[in-house]
mmCIF file of C-alpha atoms and ligand atoms in Angstrom:
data_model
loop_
_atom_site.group_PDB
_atom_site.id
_atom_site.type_symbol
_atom_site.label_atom_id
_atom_site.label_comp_id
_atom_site.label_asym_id
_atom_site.label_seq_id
_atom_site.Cartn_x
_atom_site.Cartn_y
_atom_site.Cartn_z
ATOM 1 C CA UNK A 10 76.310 232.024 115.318
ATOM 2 C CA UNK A 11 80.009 230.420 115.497
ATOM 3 C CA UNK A 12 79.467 227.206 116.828
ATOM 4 C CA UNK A 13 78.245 224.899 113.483
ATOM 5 C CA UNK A 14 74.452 223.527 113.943
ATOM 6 C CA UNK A 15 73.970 219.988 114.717
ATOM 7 C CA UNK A 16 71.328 217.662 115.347
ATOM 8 C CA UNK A 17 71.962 215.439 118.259
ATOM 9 C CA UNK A 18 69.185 213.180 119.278
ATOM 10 C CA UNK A 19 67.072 213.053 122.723
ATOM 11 C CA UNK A 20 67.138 210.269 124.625
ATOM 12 C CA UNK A 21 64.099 207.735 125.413
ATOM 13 C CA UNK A 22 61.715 209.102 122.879
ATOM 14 C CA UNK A 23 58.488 206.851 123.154
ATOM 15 C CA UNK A 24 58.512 204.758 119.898
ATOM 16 C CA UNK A 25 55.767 202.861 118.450
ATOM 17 C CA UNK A 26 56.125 199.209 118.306
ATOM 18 C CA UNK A 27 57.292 197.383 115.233
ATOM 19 C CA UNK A 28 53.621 196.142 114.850
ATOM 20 C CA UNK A 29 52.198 199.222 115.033
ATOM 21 C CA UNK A 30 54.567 200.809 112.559
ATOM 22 C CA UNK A 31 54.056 197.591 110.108
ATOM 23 C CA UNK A 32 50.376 197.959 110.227
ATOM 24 C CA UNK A 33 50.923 201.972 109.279
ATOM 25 C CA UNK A 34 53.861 200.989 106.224
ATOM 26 C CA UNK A 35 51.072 198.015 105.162
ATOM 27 C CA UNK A 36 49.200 201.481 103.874
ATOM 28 C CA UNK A 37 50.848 204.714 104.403
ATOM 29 C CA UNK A 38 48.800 207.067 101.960
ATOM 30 C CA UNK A 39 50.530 210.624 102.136
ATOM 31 C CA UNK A 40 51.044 212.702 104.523
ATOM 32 C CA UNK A 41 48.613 211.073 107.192
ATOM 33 C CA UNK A 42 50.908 209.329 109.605
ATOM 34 C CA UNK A 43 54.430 210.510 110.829
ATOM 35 C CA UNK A 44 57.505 209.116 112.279
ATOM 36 C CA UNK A 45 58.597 209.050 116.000
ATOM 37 C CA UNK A 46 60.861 211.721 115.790
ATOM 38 C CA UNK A 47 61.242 215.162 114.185
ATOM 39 C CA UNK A 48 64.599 217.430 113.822
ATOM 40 C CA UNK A 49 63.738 221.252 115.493
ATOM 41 C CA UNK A 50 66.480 224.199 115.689
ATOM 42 C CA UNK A 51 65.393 227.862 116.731
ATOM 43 C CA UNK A 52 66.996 230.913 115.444
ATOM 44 C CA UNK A 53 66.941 234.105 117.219
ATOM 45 C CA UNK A 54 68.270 237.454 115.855
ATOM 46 C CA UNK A 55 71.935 238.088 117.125
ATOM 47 C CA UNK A 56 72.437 234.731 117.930
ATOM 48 C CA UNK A 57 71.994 232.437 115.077
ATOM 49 C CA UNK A 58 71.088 229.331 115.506
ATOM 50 C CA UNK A 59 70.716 226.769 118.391
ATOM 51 C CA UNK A 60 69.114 223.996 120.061
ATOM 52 C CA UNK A 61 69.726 222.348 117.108
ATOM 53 C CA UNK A 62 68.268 218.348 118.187
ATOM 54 C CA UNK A 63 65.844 215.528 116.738
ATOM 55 C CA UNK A 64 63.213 215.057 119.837
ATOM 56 C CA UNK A 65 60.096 213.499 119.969
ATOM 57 C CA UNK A 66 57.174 214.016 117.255
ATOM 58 C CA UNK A 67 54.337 215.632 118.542
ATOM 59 C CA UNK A 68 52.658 218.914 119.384
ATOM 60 C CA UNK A 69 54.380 222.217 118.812
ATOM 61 C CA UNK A 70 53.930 225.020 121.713
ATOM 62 C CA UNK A 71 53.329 228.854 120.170
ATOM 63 C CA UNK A 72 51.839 231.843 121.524
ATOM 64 C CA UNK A 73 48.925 233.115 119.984
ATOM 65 C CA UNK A 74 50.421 236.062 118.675
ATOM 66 C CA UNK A 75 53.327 233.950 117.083
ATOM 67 C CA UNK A 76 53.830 236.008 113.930
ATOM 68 C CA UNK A 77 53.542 232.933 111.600
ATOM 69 C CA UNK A 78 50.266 232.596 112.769
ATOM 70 C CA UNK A 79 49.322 236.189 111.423
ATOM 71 C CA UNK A 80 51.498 237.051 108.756
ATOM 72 C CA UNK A 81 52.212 233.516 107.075
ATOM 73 C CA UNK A 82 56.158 234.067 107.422
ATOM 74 C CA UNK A 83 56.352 230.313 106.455
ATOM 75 C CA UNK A 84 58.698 228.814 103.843
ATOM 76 C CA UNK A 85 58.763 224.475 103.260
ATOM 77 C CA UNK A 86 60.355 221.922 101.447
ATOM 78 C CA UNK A 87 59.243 218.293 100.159
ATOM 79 C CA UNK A 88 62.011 215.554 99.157
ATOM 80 C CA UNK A 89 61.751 211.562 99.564
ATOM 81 C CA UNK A 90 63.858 209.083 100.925
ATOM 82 C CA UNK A 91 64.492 205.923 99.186
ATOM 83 C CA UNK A 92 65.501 202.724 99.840
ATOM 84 C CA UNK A 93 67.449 200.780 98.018
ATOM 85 C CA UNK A 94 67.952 196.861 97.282
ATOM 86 C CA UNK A 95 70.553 196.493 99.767
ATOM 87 C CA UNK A 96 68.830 198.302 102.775
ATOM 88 C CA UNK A 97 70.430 201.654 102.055
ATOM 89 C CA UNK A 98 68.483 204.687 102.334
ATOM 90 C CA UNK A 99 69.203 207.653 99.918
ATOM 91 C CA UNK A 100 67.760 211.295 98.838
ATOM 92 C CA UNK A 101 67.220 212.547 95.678
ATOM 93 C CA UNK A 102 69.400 215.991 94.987
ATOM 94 C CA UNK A 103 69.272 217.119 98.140
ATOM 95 C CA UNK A 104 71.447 220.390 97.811
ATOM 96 C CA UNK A 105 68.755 221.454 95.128
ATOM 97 C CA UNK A 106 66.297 221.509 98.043
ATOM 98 C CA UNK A 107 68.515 223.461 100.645
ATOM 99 C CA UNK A 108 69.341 226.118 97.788
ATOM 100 C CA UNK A 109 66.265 226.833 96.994
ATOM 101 C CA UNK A 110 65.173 226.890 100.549
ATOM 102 C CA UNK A 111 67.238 229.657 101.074
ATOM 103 C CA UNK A 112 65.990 231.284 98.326
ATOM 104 C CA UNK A 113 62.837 231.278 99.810
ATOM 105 C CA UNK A 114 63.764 232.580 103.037
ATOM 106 C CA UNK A 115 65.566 235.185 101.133
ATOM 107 C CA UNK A 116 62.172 236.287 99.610
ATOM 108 C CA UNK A 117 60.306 235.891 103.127
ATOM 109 C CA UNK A 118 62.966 237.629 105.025
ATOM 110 C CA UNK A 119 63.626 234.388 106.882
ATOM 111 C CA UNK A 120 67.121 233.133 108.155
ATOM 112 C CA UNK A 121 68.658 230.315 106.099
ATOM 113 C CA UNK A 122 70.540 227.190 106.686
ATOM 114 C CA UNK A 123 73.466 226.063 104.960
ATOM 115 C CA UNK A 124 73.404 223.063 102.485
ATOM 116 C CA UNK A 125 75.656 221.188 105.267
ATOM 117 C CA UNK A 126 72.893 221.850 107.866
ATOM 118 C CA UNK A 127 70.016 221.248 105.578
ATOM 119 C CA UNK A 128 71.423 217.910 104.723
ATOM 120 C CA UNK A 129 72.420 216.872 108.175
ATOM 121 C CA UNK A 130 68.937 217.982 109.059
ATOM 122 C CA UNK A 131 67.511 215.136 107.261
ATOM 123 C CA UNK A 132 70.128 212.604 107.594
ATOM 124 C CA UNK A 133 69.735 212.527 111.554
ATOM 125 C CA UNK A 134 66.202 212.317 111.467
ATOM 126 C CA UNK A 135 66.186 209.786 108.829
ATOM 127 C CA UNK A 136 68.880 208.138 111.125
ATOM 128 C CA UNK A 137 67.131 207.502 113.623
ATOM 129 C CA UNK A 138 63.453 206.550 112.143
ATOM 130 C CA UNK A 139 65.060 204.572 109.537
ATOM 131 C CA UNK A 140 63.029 201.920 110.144
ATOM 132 C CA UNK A 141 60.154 203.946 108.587
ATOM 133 C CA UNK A 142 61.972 203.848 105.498
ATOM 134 C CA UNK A 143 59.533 201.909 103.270
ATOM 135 C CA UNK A 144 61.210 198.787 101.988
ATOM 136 C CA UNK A 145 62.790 198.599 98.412
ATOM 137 C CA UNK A 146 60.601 196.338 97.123
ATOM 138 C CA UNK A 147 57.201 197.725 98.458
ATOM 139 C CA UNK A 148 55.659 199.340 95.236
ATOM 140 C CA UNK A 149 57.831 202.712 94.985
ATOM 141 C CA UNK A 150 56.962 204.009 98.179
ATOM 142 C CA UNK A 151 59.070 206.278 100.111
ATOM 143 C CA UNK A 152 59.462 208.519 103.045
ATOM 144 C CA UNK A 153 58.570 211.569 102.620
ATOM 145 C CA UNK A 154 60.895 214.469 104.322
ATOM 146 C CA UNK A 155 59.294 218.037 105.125
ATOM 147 C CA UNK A 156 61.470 220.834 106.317
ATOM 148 C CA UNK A 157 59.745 224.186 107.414
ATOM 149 C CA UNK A 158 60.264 227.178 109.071
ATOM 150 C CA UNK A 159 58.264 229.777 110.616
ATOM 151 C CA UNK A 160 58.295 232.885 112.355
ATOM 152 C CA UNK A 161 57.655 231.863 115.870
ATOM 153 C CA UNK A 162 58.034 235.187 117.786
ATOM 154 C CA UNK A 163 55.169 236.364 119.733
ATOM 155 C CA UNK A 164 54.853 239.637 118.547
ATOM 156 C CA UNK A 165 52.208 241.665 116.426
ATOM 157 C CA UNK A 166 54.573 243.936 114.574
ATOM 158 C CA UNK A 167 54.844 243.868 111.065
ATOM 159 C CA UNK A 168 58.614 243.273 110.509
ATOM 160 C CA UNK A 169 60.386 239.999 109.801
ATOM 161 C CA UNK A 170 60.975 237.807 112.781
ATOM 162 C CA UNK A 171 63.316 237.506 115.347
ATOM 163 C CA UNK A 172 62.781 234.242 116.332
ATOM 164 C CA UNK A 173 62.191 231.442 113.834
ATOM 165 C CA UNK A 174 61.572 227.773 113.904
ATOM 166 C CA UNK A 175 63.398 225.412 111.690
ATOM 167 C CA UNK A 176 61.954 221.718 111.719
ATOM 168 C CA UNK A 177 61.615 218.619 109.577
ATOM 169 C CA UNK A 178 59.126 216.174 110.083
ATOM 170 C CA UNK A 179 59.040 212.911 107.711
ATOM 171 C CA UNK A 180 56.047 210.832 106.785
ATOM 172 C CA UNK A 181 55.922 207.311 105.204
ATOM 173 C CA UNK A 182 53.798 207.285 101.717
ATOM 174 C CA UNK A 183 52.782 205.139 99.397
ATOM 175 C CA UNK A 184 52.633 204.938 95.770
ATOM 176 C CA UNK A 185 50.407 208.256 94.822
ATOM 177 C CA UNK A 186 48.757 206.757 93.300
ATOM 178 C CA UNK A 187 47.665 203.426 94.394
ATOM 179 C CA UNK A 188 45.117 203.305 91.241
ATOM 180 C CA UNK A 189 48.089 203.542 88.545
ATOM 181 C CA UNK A 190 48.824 206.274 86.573
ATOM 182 C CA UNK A 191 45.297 207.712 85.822
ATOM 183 C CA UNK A 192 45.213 210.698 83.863
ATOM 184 C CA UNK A 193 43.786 213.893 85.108
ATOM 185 C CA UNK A 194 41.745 216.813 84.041
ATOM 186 C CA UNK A 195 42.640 220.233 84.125
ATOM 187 C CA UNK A 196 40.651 223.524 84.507
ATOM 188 C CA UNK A 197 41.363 226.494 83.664
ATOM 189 C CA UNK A 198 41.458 229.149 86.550
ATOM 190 C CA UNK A 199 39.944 232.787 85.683
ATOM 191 C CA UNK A 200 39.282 234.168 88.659
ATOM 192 C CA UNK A 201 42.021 233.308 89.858
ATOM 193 C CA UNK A 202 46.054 233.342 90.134
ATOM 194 C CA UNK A 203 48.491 231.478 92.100
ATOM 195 C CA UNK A 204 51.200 234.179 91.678
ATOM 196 C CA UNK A 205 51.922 237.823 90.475
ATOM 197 C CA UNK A 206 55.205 239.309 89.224
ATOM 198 C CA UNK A 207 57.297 240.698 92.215
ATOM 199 C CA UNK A 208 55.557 238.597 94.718
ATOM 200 C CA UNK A 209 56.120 234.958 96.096
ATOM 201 C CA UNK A 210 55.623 232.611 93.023
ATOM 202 C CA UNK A 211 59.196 231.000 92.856
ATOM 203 C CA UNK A 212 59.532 231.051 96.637
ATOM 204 C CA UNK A 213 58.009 227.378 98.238
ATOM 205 C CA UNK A 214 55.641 229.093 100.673
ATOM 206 C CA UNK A 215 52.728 228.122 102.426
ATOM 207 C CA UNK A 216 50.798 231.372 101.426
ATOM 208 C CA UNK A 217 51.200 230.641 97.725
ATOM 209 C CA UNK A 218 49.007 227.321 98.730
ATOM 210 C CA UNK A 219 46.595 229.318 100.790
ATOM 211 C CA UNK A 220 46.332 231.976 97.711
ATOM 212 C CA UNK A 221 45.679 228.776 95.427
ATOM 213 C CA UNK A 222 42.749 226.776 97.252
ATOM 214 C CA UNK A 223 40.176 228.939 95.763
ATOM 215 C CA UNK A 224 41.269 228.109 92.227
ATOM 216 C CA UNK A 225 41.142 224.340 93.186
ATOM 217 C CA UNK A 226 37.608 224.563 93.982
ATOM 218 C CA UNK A 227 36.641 226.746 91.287
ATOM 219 C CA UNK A 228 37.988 223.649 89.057
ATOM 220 C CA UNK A 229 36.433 221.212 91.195
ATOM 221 C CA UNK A 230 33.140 223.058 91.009
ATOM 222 C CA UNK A 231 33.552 222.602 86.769
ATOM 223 C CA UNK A 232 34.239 219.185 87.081
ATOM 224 C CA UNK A 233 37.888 219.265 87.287
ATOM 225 C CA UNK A 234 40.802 217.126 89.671
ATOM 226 C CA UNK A 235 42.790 220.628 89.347
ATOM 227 C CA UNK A 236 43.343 223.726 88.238
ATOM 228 C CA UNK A 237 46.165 225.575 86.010
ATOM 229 C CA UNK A 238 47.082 229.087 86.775
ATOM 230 C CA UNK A 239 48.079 231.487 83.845
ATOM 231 C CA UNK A 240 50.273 234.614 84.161
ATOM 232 C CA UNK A 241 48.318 237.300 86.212
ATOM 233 C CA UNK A 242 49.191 240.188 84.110
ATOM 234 C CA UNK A 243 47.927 238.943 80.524
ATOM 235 C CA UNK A 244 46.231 235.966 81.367
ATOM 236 C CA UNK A 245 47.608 234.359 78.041
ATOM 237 C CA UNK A 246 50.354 231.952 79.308
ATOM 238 C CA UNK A 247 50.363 228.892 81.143
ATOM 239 C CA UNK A 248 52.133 228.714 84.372
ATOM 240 C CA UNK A 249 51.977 225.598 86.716
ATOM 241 C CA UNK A 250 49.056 223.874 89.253
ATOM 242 C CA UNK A 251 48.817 224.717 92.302
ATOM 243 C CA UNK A 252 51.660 222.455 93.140
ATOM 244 C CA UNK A 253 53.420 220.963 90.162
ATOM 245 C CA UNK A 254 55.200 222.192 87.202
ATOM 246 C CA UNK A 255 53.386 221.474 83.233
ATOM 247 C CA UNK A 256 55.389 219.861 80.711
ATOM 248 C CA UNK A 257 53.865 219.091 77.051
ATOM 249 C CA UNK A 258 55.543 216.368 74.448
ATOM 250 C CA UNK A 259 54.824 217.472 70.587
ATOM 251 C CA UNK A 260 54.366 215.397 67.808
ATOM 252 C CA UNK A 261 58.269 216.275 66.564
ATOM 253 C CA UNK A 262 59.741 215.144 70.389
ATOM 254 C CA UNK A 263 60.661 218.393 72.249
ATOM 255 C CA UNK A 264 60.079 218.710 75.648
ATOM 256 C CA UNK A 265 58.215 222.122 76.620
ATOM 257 C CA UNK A 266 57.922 223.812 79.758
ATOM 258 C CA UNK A 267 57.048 226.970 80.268
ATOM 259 C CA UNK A 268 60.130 229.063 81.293
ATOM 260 C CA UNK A 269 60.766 230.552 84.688
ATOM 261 C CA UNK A 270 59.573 233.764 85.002
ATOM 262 C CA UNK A 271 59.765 234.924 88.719
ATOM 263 C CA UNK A 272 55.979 233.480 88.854
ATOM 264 C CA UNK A 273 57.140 229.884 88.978
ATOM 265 C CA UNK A 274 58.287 227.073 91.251
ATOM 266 C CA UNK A 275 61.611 225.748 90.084
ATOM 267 C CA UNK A 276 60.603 222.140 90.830
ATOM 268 C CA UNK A 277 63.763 219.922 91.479
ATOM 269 C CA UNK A 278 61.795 217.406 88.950
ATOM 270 C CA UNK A 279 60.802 219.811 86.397
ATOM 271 C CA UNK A 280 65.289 220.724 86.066
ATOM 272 C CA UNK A 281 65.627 216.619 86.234
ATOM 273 C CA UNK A 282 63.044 215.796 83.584
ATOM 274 C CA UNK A 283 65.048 218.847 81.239
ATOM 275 C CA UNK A 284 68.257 217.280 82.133
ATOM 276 C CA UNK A 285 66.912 213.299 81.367
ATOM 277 C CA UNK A 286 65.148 214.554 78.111
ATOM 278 C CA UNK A 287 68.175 214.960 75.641
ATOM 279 C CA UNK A 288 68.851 210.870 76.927
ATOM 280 C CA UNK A 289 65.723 210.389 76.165
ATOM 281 C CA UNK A 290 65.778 211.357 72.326
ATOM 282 C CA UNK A 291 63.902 214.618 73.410
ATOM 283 C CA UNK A 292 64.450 218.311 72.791
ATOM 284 C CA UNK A 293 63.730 220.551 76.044
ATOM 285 C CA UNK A 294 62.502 223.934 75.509
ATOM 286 C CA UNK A 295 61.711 226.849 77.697
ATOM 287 C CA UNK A 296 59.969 229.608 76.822
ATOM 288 C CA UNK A 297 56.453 230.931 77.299
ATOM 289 C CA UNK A 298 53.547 228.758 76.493
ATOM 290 C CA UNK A 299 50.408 230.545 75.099
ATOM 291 C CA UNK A 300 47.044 228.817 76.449
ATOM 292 C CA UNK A 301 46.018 228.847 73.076
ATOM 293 C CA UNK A 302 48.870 226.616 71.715
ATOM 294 C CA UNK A 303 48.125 223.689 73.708
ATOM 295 C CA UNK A 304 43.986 223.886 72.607
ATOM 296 C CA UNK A 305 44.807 224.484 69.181
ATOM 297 C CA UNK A 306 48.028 222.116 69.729
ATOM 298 C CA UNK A 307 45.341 219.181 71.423
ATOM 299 C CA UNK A 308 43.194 219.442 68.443
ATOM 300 C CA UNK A 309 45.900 219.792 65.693
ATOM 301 C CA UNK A 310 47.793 216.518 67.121
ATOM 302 C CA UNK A 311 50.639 218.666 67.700
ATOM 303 C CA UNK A 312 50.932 218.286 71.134
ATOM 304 C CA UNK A 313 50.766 214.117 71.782
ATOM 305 C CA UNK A 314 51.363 214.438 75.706
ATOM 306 C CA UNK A 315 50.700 216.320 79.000
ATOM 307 C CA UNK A 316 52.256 215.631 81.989
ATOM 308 C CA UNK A 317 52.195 217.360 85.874
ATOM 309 C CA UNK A 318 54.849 216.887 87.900
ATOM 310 C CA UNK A 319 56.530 217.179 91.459
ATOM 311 C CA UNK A 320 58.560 214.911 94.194
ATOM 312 C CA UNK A 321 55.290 212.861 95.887
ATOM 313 C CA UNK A 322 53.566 212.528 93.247
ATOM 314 C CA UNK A 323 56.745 212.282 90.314
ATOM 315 C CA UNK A 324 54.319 212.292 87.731
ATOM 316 C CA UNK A 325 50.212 213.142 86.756
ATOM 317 C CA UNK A 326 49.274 212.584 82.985
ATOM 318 C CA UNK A 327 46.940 215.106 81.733
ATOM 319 C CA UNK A 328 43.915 213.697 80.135
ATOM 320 C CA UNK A 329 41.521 216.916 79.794
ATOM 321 C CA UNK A 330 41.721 220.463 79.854
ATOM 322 C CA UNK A 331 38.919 222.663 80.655
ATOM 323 C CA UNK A 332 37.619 225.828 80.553
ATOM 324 C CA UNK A 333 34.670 228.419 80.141
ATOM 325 C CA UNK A 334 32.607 227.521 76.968
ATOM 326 C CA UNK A 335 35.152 224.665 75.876
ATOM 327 C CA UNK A 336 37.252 221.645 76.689
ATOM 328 C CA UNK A 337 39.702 219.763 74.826
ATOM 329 C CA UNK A 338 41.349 216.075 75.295
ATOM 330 C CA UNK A 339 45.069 216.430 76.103
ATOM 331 C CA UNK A 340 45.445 213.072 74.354
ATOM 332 C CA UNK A 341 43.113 211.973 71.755
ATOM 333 C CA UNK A 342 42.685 208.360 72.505
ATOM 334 C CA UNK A 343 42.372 209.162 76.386
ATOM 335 C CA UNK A 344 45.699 206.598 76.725
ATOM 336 C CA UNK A 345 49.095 207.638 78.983
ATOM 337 C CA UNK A 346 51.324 209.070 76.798
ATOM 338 C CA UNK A 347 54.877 206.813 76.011
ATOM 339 C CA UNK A 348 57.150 209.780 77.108
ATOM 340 C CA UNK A 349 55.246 210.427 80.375
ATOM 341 C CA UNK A 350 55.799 206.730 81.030
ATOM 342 C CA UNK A 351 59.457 206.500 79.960
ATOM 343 C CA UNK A 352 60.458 209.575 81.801
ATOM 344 C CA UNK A 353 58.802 208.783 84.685
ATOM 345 C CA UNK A 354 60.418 205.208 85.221
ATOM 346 C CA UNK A 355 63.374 207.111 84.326
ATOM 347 C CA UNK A 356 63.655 209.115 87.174
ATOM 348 C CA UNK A 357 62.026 206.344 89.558
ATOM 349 C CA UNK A 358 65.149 204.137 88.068
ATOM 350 C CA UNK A 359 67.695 206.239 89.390
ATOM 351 C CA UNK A 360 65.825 207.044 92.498
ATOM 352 C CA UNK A 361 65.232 203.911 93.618
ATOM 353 C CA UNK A 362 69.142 202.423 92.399
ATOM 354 C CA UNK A 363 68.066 200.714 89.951
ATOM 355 C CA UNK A 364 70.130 202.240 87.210
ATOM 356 C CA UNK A 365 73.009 203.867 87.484
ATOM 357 C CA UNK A 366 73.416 207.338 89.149
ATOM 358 C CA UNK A 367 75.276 208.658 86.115
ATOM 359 C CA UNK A 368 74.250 212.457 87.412
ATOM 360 C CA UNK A 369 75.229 212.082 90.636
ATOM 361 C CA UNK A 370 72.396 213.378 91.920
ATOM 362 C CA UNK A 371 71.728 210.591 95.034
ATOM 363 C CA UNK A 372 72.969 211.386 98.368
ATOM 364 C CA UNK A 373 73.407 208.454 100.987
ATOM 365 C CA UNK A 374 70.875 209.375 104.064
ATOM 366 C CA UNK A 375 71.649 206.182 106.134
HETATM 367 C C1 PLP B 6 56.979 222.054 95.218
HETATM 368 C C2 PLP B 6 56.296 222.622 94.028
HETATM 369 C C3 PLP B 6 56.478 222.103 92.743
HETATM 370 C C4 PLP B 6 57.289 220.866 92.456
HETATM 371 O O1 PLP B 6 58.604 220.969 92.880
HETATM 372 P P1 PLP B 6 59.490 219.644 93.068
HETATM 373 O O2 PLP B 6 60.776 220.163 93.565
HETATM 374 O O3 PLP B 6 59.572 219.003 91.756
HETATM 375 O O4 PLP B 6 58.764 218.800 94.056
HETATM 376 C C5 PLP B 6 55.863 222.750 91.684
HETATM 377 N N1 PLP B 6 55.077 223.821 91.876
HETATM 378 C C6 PLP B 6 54.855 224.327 93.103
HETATM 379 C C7 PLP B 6 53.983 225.508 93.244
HETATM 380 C C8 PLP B 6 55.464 223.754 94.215
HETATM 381 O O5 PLP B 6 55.232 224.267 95.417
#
């Protein structure tokens, strides 16, 4: 508990060859193929944390009656690494990630990690698989970073964990979408939620993805890429996907979002996008979104654009929304909206150094 975690590095780690990592950067896709290395620390009650290191990437060892495995004590995090023009590699708000991390262990009784820690997590992992870094110039693709921790203890009991497992693991992706910026269509989930006042909803868990596959196919069974999740207890506002916050543009340039409730992710985009919209000539607003105002908005021409959005995939225009007995077009002539565009090369600007960092959000990895 006194001595500060650290990450040192373990010696001769097999490496692929710089072919072999070439022919996997030629076409990363996301979240398929991993670096060499991965960053690991173990916490046990009383102690704190140790055995802080970056070791080799492969296969983890758990008993069967690790409590993760059971009770889904599992908290993550998803940020990129960028490279820029001259070779330097860079995240994108960082200490954004490692506070809301530790909100999330907060809400699954899990240890936390400082912002220090957090960050030096990544940078010595980064560090040393830096050549997996995507080059600047390779179509906006990145490496993508995924801290995680889980309760490793082998033991039945339901109680939070005395042993835990902190580790990052970082993957090299591609453009999201390698097709361009095609719009998707939404569908409207009632059977299901993805979150319910009091419980996990603004905490980044893995059971709050679990919880949500079932509305993804009940949109995929109507015809639909995804699905959006409305407040549990009404069913008359719109929350998020199963992974990425909503924004809508209206006809007199605001910005809305539905407002965080407890139910909601606080995605590190969605607070950049408010932040870049006022530069933008746009007026953010927060509050609660009625379904009903973005149908009656679609068909009134009141609300122009719909936009998804998250770190891997930055931004997905919505083209359609769906739902029993009815559909409408997000976007009456089925183009991508200008401000989904504009906002979205905004952000890409600044994370990839090509304009100016005027929010100081970028923080040098390697
Ligand atoms: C991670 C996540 C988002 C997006 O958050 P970013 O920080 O922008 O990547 C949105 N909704 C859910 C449910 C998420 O898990």
């Amino acid at each position: 508990m006194s001595t500060p975690l650290t990450f040192p590095v373990d010696a001769d780690v097999p490496r692929r060859t710089a072919e072999e990592r070439e022919a996997i950067l030629a076409n990363p896709g996301f979240g398929k193929h991993f670096t060499d290395h991965m960053a690991t620390a173990t916490w046990t009650d009383g102690e704190g944390w140790h055995d802080g290191r970056v070791q080799a990437y492969g296969p983890i060892t758990l008993m069967p009656s690790a409590a993760v495995l059971h009770y889904a004590q599992e908290i993550f995090e998803g940020l990129k690494a960028y490279r820029h023009e001259d070779g330097s590699v860079w995240s994108f708000r960082p200490e954004a990630n490692a506070a809301r991390m530790a909100r999330s262990a907060a809400r699954l009784t899990l240890p936390s990690l400082t912002e220090e820690e957090f960050v030096d997590s990544l940078r010595a992992l980064v560090a040393v698989d830096v050549d997996w870094v995507p080059a600047h110039d390779a179509g906006e693709a990145s490496l993508y970073l995924r801290p995680f921790m889980y309760a490793s203890e082998a033991f039945l009991g339901v109680r939070p964990a005395k042993e835990v497992t902190y580790s990052v693991i970082a993957s090299p992706a591609g453009p999201y979408f390698s097709g361009g910026l095609n719009p998707v269509s939404l569908w409207i989930s009632t059977q299901y939620a993805r979150a319910g006042e009091g419980g996990t909803g603004a905490a980044k868990c893995g059971g709050n993805y679990a919880s949500s596959l079932a509305g993804q196919l009940e949109g995929i069974e109507h015809g639909c890429d995804q699905a959006v999740f409305l407040d549990s207890s009404t069913h008359t506002y719109i929350e998020e996907l199963g992974g990425m916050n909503l924004f809508f543009v209206t006809r007199d340039n605001r910005l809305l979002t539905p407002e965080l409730t407890g139910t909601i992710l606080e995605g590190v985009t969605r607070a950049s996008f408010l932040e870049l919209s006022k530069e933008l000539g746009l007026t953010p607003e927060e509050r609660r979104i009625p379904i009903e105002e973005w149908k009656d908005g679609a068909a009134s021409g009141e609300i122009t654009e719909v936009f998804a959005c998250g770190t891997a995939a930055v931004v997905t225009p919505v083209g359609e929304l769906r739902w029993d007995g009815g559909s409408c077009d997000a976007r009456r002539d089925g183009a991508v909206g200008e401000v989904t565009r504009t906002i979205r090369e905004r952000l890409l600007d600044i994370q990839y150094g090509r304009a100016e960092d005027t929010h100081g959000w970028l923080t040098r990895l390697a």
